[in-house]
Amino acid sequence: MSQASHKILNTLRQMIVSGALAPGMKLAEIPTAEMLGVSRTPVRSALATLAQEGLLERIHQRGFHVRRISKEELVGAVEVRSVLEGLAARQAVERGLSNAVLETLQSCLDVGDQLFAKGHINEEDIAHYHDINKRFHATIISASGNPAIEPALARNEHLPFASPNAIRFDKNALDREFQRFAFAHQQHHTVVDAMRRGQGARAEALMREHAYVTIRYVDVDDFANFPDTIK
Amino acid sequence: MSQASHKILNTLRQMIVSGALAPGMKLAEIPTAEMLGVSRTPVRSALATLAQEGLLERIHQRGFHVRRISKEELVGAVEVRSVLEGLAARQAVERGLSNAVLETLQSCLDVGDQLFAKGHINEEDIAHYHDINKRFHATIISASGNPAIEPALARNEHLPFASPNAIRFDKNALDREFQRFAFAHQQHHTVVDAMRRGQGARAEALMREHAYVTIRYVDVDDFANFPDTIK
DNA sequence: AAACTCAATATTGGATACATTAAATCCAAA
DNA sequence: TTTGGATTTAATGTATCCAATATTGAGTTT
C-alpha cells in the first residue's frame, strides 16, 4: 500500500466513523472509485481492509454496506476495553514498575492536576488532557509487558464512537465536562496509587471501573444525535 | 473474495500457522503467485489480509515476511483470552442464563463425563472432546450478550499455536493428555456450578484460570520443537 | 392477470499490462 | 582499494481488460 491507497483507506474510514457515510449505506467499488477519482484497485483494497476491521459488511457478491453499529456493540466494546486495560494495569504491577514508567505516570498526574486546578476548562485544555490521557494509558499498556494487549485494544477501538478519542463533548456545557474529566483524572490518581503500592488486583479493578466513564457518554449524550447508529 | 481467493488465503494461513513457511521468511507476491499457480491479484488480497491478522509483517514497499512470534506474544495472547473469556462468563451470569444455554452447557458436561469415565482416551476421543470444548466456550461467549467479545477473541487467536485449536498433544503420552483434558473438564464443571448459582465473579475467576491450561502446553512441550518461533 | 423463463445489464473477481519506487550492482574517481 | 553516484533490475502499486455471476426486467405462456 502506497500513499494513494492509504489515503483512500483513511478517507473512507474517516467518512464512516464520522457518519458521513450513513450506516446501512451501500458502498460499491465503481461508484466509490469514481467518487475518489482513482481506479477500482486501491478502492478494492481499502474496502477489504475496512470490512476486516468490521466497519463494512460484505453483501454476497454485491459489494459492501456500512455496518450498522448497535448500542450493544458499543457498550460491549467498552466492556472489552475495560478488562483489557485492567489486565494491563495488573500485569504492569506484577511485572514490576521501572522508574521511567513511574515518572511518566507521575508527570501525567501532575500536568492534569495543574490543568484542573483552576476549576474550569476550555477546549484547548481538553485537547491537552486528551494527550495526557492517551500517554497515561499507553504507558501502562506498554509497562504490562504483554504484547497482545495493545493490538487487541486497537482492534476493539475502531468501532465508530467506541474509542475514547471519539468522545464528543457538549461545547456548551464545559462545566459538566470539567466534572467528568476531573473525575477521570482522580481515577488516574487512584490507579497510580495502587500501582505504586504493588496492589495489582486493586489497580486492575480501578482501571476496569475507569473505562466505564466512557459509557456515560454513550448512554447520555452522544448517541442521541445519531439515531441511525442505535438499533 | 471468491472461492479461489479464499482458498489461497486459507492455504497461506495454514502454511504459516503450521510452520511450513518459517518465521522470518520473505514472502513476495510474484513468487507466491507462481507457487500457487494464480495471478498476483488474489495473492495480494490474501497477503494483505494475513498482514492485518498479524501473521505477516509488511516490509516497506517490499513485500512481507512471516512474523516471528515470540514466546511473550503467545503467553500474552493466552492472558488476553483469559480475561475475555472471564468477562464472557461474568456477563452471561449478570445477564441471566436461559434454559437453552444451561441445557447446552450441561450436555457438554455430560458428554465429557462419559468420555473420561473409562479412565483413558484415544485420539478419536480427543477430537470429540475438542468439539465439546469449542461448543462450551462458544455457548458462554454467546450467552454473555456482549457482541464485542467474540471478534476480540477471534482476532486474538490467530497467532500460530495460540489458540486452543492448535493444542498439539504428544501422541505417545496419551496418559498425560488424559490427565490434562480431564482436569480442564473438571474446570468446566466448576464454571457451570458458579454460573448456576449466579456467582458472576467466581465464574469469571474460574474461567480466567481455565484459560491457563493452554500455557502449560506452551511452556512445556510444543515449542521446544519450534526453536524458530521462540525468541 | 400472474408466473416463469430468458436475456440484458451491472458488478464483482481475476489476469495482465504499465508506472513508480526502492534496492543492488557496477563503474568511475579519488 | 574504497566510496559514491548512477544505472539497471526487480518488485510493488495502479489501471484496465476479461470472465463469471447475480439481479432485474421484459416478454410470453398458462
PDB file of C-alpha atoms in Angstrom, chain B residues 123 169-177:
ATOM      1  CA  GLU B 123      -7.187 -39.784  19.560  1.00  0.00           C
ATOM      2  CA  PHE B 169      -0.554 -33.303  22.147  1.00  0.00           C
ATOM      3  CA  ASP B 170       2.039 -35.917  22.472  1.00  0.00           C
ATOM      4  CA  LYS B 171       0.517 -38.972  20.877  1.00  0.00           C
ATOM      5  CA  ASN B 172       2.890 -41.175  22.778  1.00  0.00           C
ATOM      6  CA  ALA B 173       1.763 -39.885  26.108  1.00  0.00           C
ATOM      7  CA  LEU B 174      -1.997 -40.192  25.952  1.00  0.00           C
ATOM      8  CA  ASP B 175      -1.921 -40.867  29.614  1.00  0.00           C
ATOM      9  CA  ARG B 176      -0.643 -37.461  30.432  1.00  0.00           C
ATOM     10  CA  GLU B 177      -3.058 -35.977  27.904  1.00  0.00           C
TER      11      GLU B 177
END
